[in-house]
């Protein structure tokens, strides 16, 4: 067993790995800024009064990638299906793969939505593909590591000035100390990189907005299926016909239903945000503790988590859609 492990090729690979770690720790010009965990998406640029964050920029990039994938998947499809030959109708290559993915999503939507599948499917497929690509794109090299380098000197002068003013009352001495540290070339806080790209799912604005859209569509499909009677589950006073107690219970249950609708938005947003953000923090920590190789198993884990979170978001959305179209007692339409 050991002979198979310690082959010349494996020994060479291990030696190269150890050399990379040693050289990166000993060579000054290979030093990189320490990672900074930011809950909020960082601002990249402004267009007038409109702020563009790195998460928003990545979301636009995801849209472009999805459009390109759609064009590549459909470029060989015959325009006239009636006149197309059997050979032209048989998909192959990338088109075959994408049709398999879309068919899988459609079957899931059909198993949950039933007759409402044509309405539910486009939304479910969009949510799944957009969230999945957003999660996976954030794992590519350069995301979260390439960006704008902020001035460490200015940041530390301000930081030391504030600390000096509080502790010693002499901010001028703190500024001199900061300048001395900068001239000596020692590491100091404030030397950070604002990345150009950041996974959209690590921005709470994105996840909450997606949850808000999902729950708003739940109300839309509920009204479309049941009419104004759909809102009876929130404001039900019919119980007073049976007595005051039943009426009060009905109102209380309606309040709980209303709260649960808003709670779903928070549940959607924080579940997706928490899982993806925590995963990226984990990868950053592992990369700086033991660089190069130790992060590889965690990358595989994050690929799986990114897929699961996209699937969970889609499945819950479909379930809420289907539940909203089902009647509640007397308002059910047959």
Tab-separated table of C-alpha atoms in Angstrom:
chain	number	residue	atom	x	y	z
A	1	UNK	CA	0.000	0.000	0.000
A	2	UNK	CA	2.771	2.428	0.929
A	3	UNK	CA	4.668	1.565	-2.248
A	4	UNK	CA	1.651	2.598	-4.318
A	5	UNK	CA	1.316	5.812	-2.343
A	6	UNK	CA	4.944	6.876	-2.431
A	7	UNK	CA	5.504	6.513	-6.152
A	8	UNK	CA	7.896	8.977	-7.855
A	9	UNK	CA	4.958	10.838	-9.388
A	10	UNK	CA	3.116	11.212	-6.063
A	11	UNK	CA	6.286	12.266	-4.279
A	12	UNK	CA	6.897	14.910	-6.960
A	13	UNK	CA	3.339	16.249	-6.566
A	14	UNK	CA	3.686	16.426	-2.767
A	15	UNK	CA	7.079	18.121	-3.063
A	16	UNK	CA	5.666	20.747	-5.430
A	17	UNK	CA	2.752	21.375	-3.053
A	18	UNK	CA	5.033	21.808	-0.038
A	19	UNK	CA	7.335	24.092	-2.056
A	20	UNK	CA	4.402	26.277	-3.102
A	21	UNK	CA	3.287	26.668	0.509
A	22	UNK	CA	6.802	27.445	1.774
A	23	UNK	CA	7.587	29.902	-1.013
A	24	UNK	CA	4.266	31.719	-0.624
A	25	UNK	CA	4.868	32.162	3.110
A	26	UNK	CA	8.481	33.285	2.781
A	27	UNK	CA	8.319	35.488	-0.327
A	28	UNK	CA	7.132	39.036	0.433
A	29	UNK	CA	5.787	39.831	-3.027
A	30	UNK	CA	3.432	36.848	-2.879
A	31	UNK	CA	1.734	38.174	0.239
A	32	UNK	CA	-1.925	39.040	-0.231
A	33	UNK	CA	-4.251	41.167	1.860
A	34	UNK	CA	-5.998	39.360	4.653
A	35	UNK	CA	-9.613	38.456	3.913
A	36	UNK	CA	-12.256	40.815	5.196
A	37	UNK	CA	-15.723	39.433	5.902
A	38	UNK	CA	-18.351	41.951	4.824
A	39	UNK	CA	-22.030	41.179	5.343
A	40	UNK	CA	-23.082	43.959	2.992
A	41	UNK	CA	-22.226	43.887	-0.680
A	42	UNK	CA	-19.466	46.397	-1.455
A	43	UNK	CA	-20.076	49.343	-3.782
A	44	UNK	CA	-18.116	49.208	-7.043
A	45	UNK	CA	-19.256	52.325	-8.882
A	46	UNK	CA	-22.030	54.878	-9.178
A	47	UNK	CA	-24.144	55.794	-12.189
A	48	UNK	CA	-25.550	59.111	-11.116
A	49	UNK	CA	-27.359	58.395	-7.867
A	50	UNK	CA	-27.646	54.683	-8.688
A	51	UNK	CA	-25.235	52.495	-6.718
A	52	UNK	CA	-23.845	49.348	-8.312
A	53	UNK	CA	-22.547	46.730	-5.899
A	54	UNK	CA	-20.369	43.757	-6.722
A	55	UNK	CA	-23.301	41.403	-6.043
A	56	UNK	CA	-25.516	43.321	-8.479
A	57	UNK	CA	-22.766	43.252	-11.099
A	58	UNK	CA	-22.482	39.483	-10.701
A	59	UNK	CA	-26.262	39.114	-10.990
A	60	UNK	CA	-26.114	40.905	-14.343
A	61	UNK	CA	-23.282	38.593	-15.366
A	62	UNK	CA	-25.424	35.572	-14.434
A	63	UNK	CA	-28.215	36.885	-16.675
A	64	UNK	CA	-25.792	37.247	-19.576
A	65	UNK	CA	-24.455	33.726	-19.050
A	66	UNK	CA	-27.979	32.262	-18.954
A	67	UNK	CA	-28.870	34.053	-22.195
A	68	UNK	CA	-25.721	32.728	-23.865
A	69	UNK	CA	-26.442	29.191	-22.646
A	70	UNK	CA	-29.997	29.424	-23.995
A	71	UNK	CA	-28.724	30.564	-27.391
A	72	UNK	CA	-26.127	27.777	-27.522
A	73	UNK	CA	-28.700	25.163	-26.521
A	74	UNK	CA	-31.217	26.201	-29.174
A	75	UNK	CA	-29.002	27.154	-32.099
A	76	UNK	CA	-29.305	23.707	-33.754
A	77	UNK	CA	-33.048	23.381	-33.235
A	78	UNK	CA	-34.999	23.313	-36.523
A	79	UNK	CA	-37.155	26.369	-37.089
A	80	UNK	CA	-39.893	24.425	-38.857
A	81	UNK	CA	-40.663	21.353	-36.764
A	82	UNK	CA	-43.208	19.972	-39.230
A	83	UNK	CA	-40.734	19.822	-42.105
A	84	UNK	CA	-37.745	18.778	-40.029
A	85	UNK	CA	-36.343	15.291	-40.492
A	86	UNK	CA	-36.152	12.760	-37.683
A	87	UNK	CA	-32.397	13.277	-37.483
A	88	UNK	CA	-32.837	17.011	-36.989
A	89	UNK	CA	-35.388	16.445	-34.228
A	90	UNK	CA	-33.003	14.284	-32.179
A	91	UNK	CA	-31.013	16.553	-29.816
A	92	UNK	CA	-27.310	16.053	-29.301
A	93	UNK	CA	-24.431	17.530	-27.355
A	94	UNK	CA	-25.141	20.555	-25.207
A	95	UNK	CA	-28.739	20.794	-26.406
A	96	UNK	CA	-29.365	17.253	-25.192
A	97	UNK	CA	-27.930	18.103	-21.757
A	98	UNK	CA	-30.017	21.267	-21.389
A	99	UNK	CA	-33.184	19.478	-22.497
A	100	UNK	CA	-32.502	16.863	-19.824
A	101	UNK	CA	-32.191	19.597	-17.177
A	102	UNK	CA	-35.322	21.413	-18.332
A	103	UNK	CA	-37.291	18.169	-18.542
A	104	UNK	CA	-36.262	17.277	-14.994
A	105	UNK	CA	-37.466	20.645	-13.701
A	106	UNK	CA	-40.703	20.293	-15.662
A	107	UNK	CA	-41.410	16.851	-14.186
A	108	UNK	CA	-40.902	18.215	-10.665
A	109	UNK	CA	-43.226	21.144	-11.382
A	110	UNK	CA	-45.805	18.768	-12.859
A	111	UNK	CA	-45.719	16.463	-9.842
A	112	UNK	CA	-46.495	19.416	-7.550
A	113	UNK	CA	-48.495	21.833	-9.679
A	114	UNK	CA	-50.702	19.439	-11.635
A	115	UNK	CA	-52.943	21.427	-13.974
A	116	UNK	CA	-51.129	24.618	-13.016
A	117	UNK	CA	-47.796	23.334	-14.350
A	118	UNK	CA	-47.749	25.603	-17.457
A	119	UNK	CA	-48.043	28.598	-15.115
A	120	UNK	CA	-45.618	27.367	-12.450
A	121	UNK	CA	-42.892	25.857	-14.610
A	122	UNK	CA	-41.334	29.017	-16.159
A	123	UNK	CA	-41.013	30.650	-12.736
A	124	UNK	CA	-39.626	27.520	-11.070
A	125	UNK	CA	-37.076	26.935	-13.843
A	126	UNK	CA	-35.953	30.566	-13.768
A	127	UNK	CA	-35.498	30.530	-9.996
A	128	UNK	CA	-33.576	27.248	-10.021
A	129	UNK	CA	-31.191	28.098	-12.867
A	130	UNK	CA	-30.601	31.668	-11.689
A	131	UNK	CA	-29.921	30.727	-8.063
A	132	UNK	CA	-27.818	27.700	-9.026
A	133	UNK	CA	-25.600	29.662	-11.401
A	134	UNK	CA	-25.339	32.504	-8.872
A	135	UNK	CA	-24.154	30.075	-6.195
A	136	UNK	CA	-21.664	28.253	-8.423
A	137	UNK	CA	-20.299	31.348	-10.126
A	138	UNK	CA	-19.145	32.676	-6.758
A	139	UNK	CA	-16.825	29.662	-6.409
A	140	UNK	CA	-14.781	30.503	-9.509
A	141	UNK	CA	-11.234	31.840	-9.029
A	142	UNK	CA	-11.222	35.644	-8.975
A	143	UNK	CA	-14.621	36.015	-7.344
A	144	UNK	CA	-14.044	37.708	-4.026
A	145	UNK	CA	-10.287	38.040	-4.580
A	146	UNK	CA	-9.799	40.395	-7.545
A	147	UNK	CA	-10.937	43.956	-7.093
A	148	UNK	CA	-10.095	47.463	-6.017
A	149	UNK	CA	-7.236	47.816	-3.529
A	150	UNK	CA	-8.067	50.376	-0.880
A	151	UNK	CA	-5.314	52.651	0.421
A	152	UNK	CA	-3.967	51.077	3.618
A	153	UNK	CA	-2.060	54.184	4.691
A	154	UNK	CA	-5.099	56.469	4.760
A	155	UNK	CA	-7.252	53.860	6.456
A	156	UNK	CA	-4.725	53.293	9.221
A	157	UNK	CA	-4.015	56.950	9.809
A	158	UNK	CA	-7.719	57.435	10.472
A	159	UNK	CA	-7.896	54.300	12.583
A	160	UNK	CA	-4.871	55.115	14.730
A	161	UNK	CA	-6.069	58.700	15.045
A	162	UNK	CA	-9.387	57.540	16.461
A	163	UNK	CA	-7.726	55.083	18.847
A	164	UNK	CA	-5.178	57.668	19.937
A	165	UNK	CA	-7.855	60.270	20.553
A	166	UNK	CA	-9.784	57.885	22.776
A	167	UNK	CA	-6.904	56.305	24.716
A	168	UNK	CA	-4.251	58.993	24.987
A	169	UNK	CA	-5.897	62.194	23.874
A	170	UNK	CA	-3.002	62.820	21.429
A	171	UNK	CA	-4.099	61.830	17.946
A	172	UNK	CA	-0.978	63.450	16.445
A	173	UNK	CA	1.233	60.819	18.106
A	174	UNK	CA	-1.060	58.097	16.816
A	175	UNK	CA	-0.710	59.457	13.274
A	176	UNK	CA	3.093	59.475	13.602
A	177	UNK	CA	2.972	55.883	14.818
A	178	UNK	CA	0.808	54.889	11.847
A	179	UNK	CA	3.242	56.522	9.427
A	180	UNK	CA	6.166	54.752	11.081
A	181	UNK	CA	4.411	51.410	10.753
A	182	UNK	CA	3.715	52.116	7.092
A	183	UNK	CA	7.353	53.051	6.420
A	184	UNK	CA	8.637	49.915	8.151
A	185	UNK	CA	6.528	47.808	5.830
A	186	UNK	CA	4.820	45.866	8.578
A	187	UNK	CA	1.335	44.528	8.147
A	188	UNK	CA	-1.417	46.745	9.446
A	189	UNK	CA	-5.199	46.691	9.281
A	190	UNK	CA	-7.106	48.462	6.547
A	191	UNK	CA	-5.218	46.851	3.656
A	192	UNK	CA	-8.254	45.320	1.979
A	193	UNK	CA	-9.508	44.398	-1.462
A	194	UNK	CA	-13.017	45.349	-2.545
A	195	UNK	CA	-13.832	42.550	-5.032
A	196	UNK	CA	-15.347	43.291	-8.404
A	197	UNK	CA	-17.553	40.204	-8.231
A	198	UNK	CA	-19.434	38.623	-5.358
A	199	UNK	CA	-21.971	35.791	-5.397
A	200	UNK	CA	-25.450	37.391	-5.459
A	201	UNK	CA	-26.701	34.862	-2.891
A	202	UNK	CA	-24.270	36.341	-0.338
A	203	UNK	CA	-26.146	39.649	-0.528
A	204	UNK	CA	-29.198	39.741	1.733
A	205	UNK	CA	-30.843	42.266	-0.597
A	206	UNK	CA	-30.840	39.686	-3.380
A	207	UNK	CA	-32.190	36.780	-1.326
A	208	UNK	CA	-34.908	38.840	0.371
A	209	UNK	CA	-35.958	40.322	-2.982
A	210	UNK	CA	-36.192	36.836	-4.463
A	211	UNK	CA	-38.247	35.686	-1.488
A	212	UNK	CA	-40.515	38.730	-1.797
A	213	UNK	CA	-41.122	37.995	-5.491
A	214	UNK	CA	-41.905	34.367	-4.706
A	215	UNK	CA	-44.436	35.180	-1.975
A	216	UNK	CA	-46.004	37.947	-4.082
A	217	UNK	CA	-46.566	35.379	-6.848
A	218	UNK	CA	-48.109	33.050	-4.268
A	219	UNK	CA	-50.758	35.694	-3.584
A	220	UNK	CA	-51.238	36.222	-7.333
A	221	UNK	CA	-51.874	32.553	-8.051
A	222	UNK	CA	-54.122	32.275	-5.007
A	223	UNK	CA	-56.335	35.119	-6.206
A	224	UNK	CA	-56.261	33.789	-9.771
A	225	UNK	CA	-57.453	30.364	-8.612
A	226	UNK	CA	-59.938	31.315	-5.877
A	227	UNK	CA	-60.810	34.909	-6.587
A	228	UNK	CA	-61.271	37.402	-3.730
A	229	UNK	CA	-62.224	34.494	-1.483
A	230	UNK	CA	-58.529	33.652	-1.242
A	231	UNK	CA	-58.059	36.441	1.306
A	232	UNK	CA	-60.627	34.840	3.578
A	233	UNK	CA	-57.860	32.815	5.210
A	234	UNK	CA	-56.361	36.107	6.447
A	235	UNK	CA	-59.598	37.912	7.372
A	236	UNK	CA	-62.213	35.340	8.351
A	237	UNK	CA	-65.131	36.641	10.391
A	238	UNK	CA	-67.557	33.901	9.390
A	239	UNK	CA	-66.928	32.178	12.732
A	240	UNK	CA	-69.070	34.763	14.516
A	241	UNK	CA	-72.109	33.071	12.999
A	242	UNK	CA	-71.422	30.135	15.303
A	243	UNK	CA	-70.517	32.209	18.303
A	244	UNK	CA	-68.154	34.826	19.689
A	245	UNK	CA	-65.516	32.260	20.629
A	246	UNK	CA	-65.377	30.760	17.123
A	247	UNK	CA	-65.194	34.225	15.631
A	248	UNK	CA	-62.275	35.290	17.847
A	249	UNK	CA	-60.440	32.047	17.047
A	250	UNK	CA	-60.978	32.640	13.324
A	251	UNK	CA	-59.547	36.158	13.565
A	252	UNK	CA	-56.572	34.890	15.559
A	253	UNK	CA	-55.898	32.131	12.992
A	254	UNK	CA	-56.097	34.708	10.197
A	255	UNK	CA	-53.506	36.885	11.954
A	256	UNK	CA	-51.238	33.859	12.279
A	257	UNK	CA	-51.656	33.110	8.552
A	258	UNK	CA	-50.769	36.712	7.705
A	259	UNK	CA	-47.671	36.608	9.901
A	260	UNK	CA	-46.636	33.299	8.353
A	261	UNK	CA	-46.706	34.851	4.866
A	262	UNK	CA	-44.236	37.525	5.935
A	263	UNK	CA	-42.206	34.922	7.826
A	264	UNK	CA	-41.819	32.967	4.587
A	265	UNK	CA	-40.049	35.939	3.012
A	266	UNK	CA	-37.551	36.033	5.872
A	267	UNK	CA	-37.189	32.267	5.801
A	268	UNK	CA	-36.484	32.291	2.065
A	269	UNK	CA	-34.002	35.133	2.309
A	270	UNK	CA	-32.014	34.137	5.380
A	271	UNK	CA	-31.831	30.422	4.511
A	272	UNK	CA	-30.241	31.041	1.113
A	273	UNK	CA	-28.079	33.913	2.340
A	274	UNK	CA	-26.850	32.080	5.453
A	275	UNK	CA	-25.843	28.878	3.697
A	276	UNK	CA	-24.009	30.480	0.773
A	277	UNK	CA	-22.376	33.258	2.808
A	278	UNK	CA	-21.176	30.816	5.477
A	279	UNK	CA	-19.755	28.563	2.775
A	280	UNK	CA	-17.708	31.355	1.229
A	281	UNK	CA	-16.413	32.402	4.644
A	282	UNK	CA	-15.406	28.793	5.293
A	283	UNK	CA	-13.526	28.591	2.001
A	284	UNK	CA	-11.722	31.854	2.710
A	285	UNK	CA	-10.691	30.750	6.190
A	286	UNK	CA	-9.442	27.356	5.008
A	287	UNK	CA	-7.531	28.926	2.109
A	288	UNK	CA	-5.604	31.196	4.479
A	289	UNK	CA	-5.011	28.556	7.144
A	290	UNK	CA	-3.659	25.890	4.801
A	291	UNK	CA	-3.565	27.171	1.203
A	292	UNK	CA	-3.871	25.342	-2.114
A	293	UNK	CA	-5.022	21.799	-1.345
A	294	UNK	CA	-7.027	21.755	1.868
A	295	UNK	CA	-9.814	23.836	0.265
A	296	UNK	CA	-10.546	21.321	-2.503
A	297	UNK	CA	-12.873	19.048	-0.459
A	298	UNK	CA	-14.733	22.119	0.763
A	299	UNK	CA	-15.181	23.296	-2.824
A	300	UNK	CA	-16.924	20.013	-3.568
A	301	UNK	CA	-19.097	20.510	-0.510
A	302	UNK	CA	-20.034	24.033	-1.594
A	303	UNK	CA	-20.941	22.819	-5.086
A	304	UNK	CA	-23.362	20.398	-3.452
A	305	UNK	CA	-24.722	23.048	-1.055
A	306	UNK	CA	-25.221	25.503	-3.933
A	307	UNK	CA	-27.253	22.917	-5.831
A	308	UNK	CA	-29.303	21.903	-2.785
A	309	UNK	CA	-30.164	25.504	-1.891
A	310	UNK	CA	-31.317	26.250	-5.448
A	311	UNK	CA	-33.433	23.076	-5.446
A	312	UNK	CA	-34.912	23.855	-2.009
A	313	UNK	CA	-35.836	27.393	-3.046
A	314	UNK	CA	-37.533	26.085	-6.193
A	315	UNK	CA	-39.359	23.247	-4.401
A	316	UNK	CA	-40.690	25.474	-1.615
A	317	UNK	CA	-41.864	28.017	-4.164
A	318	UNK	CA	-43.735	25.313	-6.080
A	319	UNK	CA	-45.296	23.958	-2.885
A	320	UNK	CA	-46.460	27.422	-1.829
A	321	UNK	CA	-47.877	28.034	-5.313
A	322	UNK	CA	-49.798	24.757	-5.252
A	323	UNK	CA	-51.041	25.353	-1.702
A	324	UNK	CA	-52.348	28.804	-2.622
A	325	UNK	CA	-54.456	27.404	-5.478
A	326	UNK	CA	-56.185	24.879	-3.198
A	327	UNK	CA	-59.471	26.056	-1.666
A	328	UNK	CA	-59.890	26.731	2.029
A	329	UNK	CA	-63.247	25.404	3.106
A	330	UNK	CA	-66.291	27.060	1.575
A	331	UNK	CA	-64.357	29.238	-0.885
A	332	UNK	CA	-63.040	26.256	-2.814
A	333	UNK	CA	-64.044	26.316	-6.485
A	334	UNK	CA	-64.871	23.027	-8.181
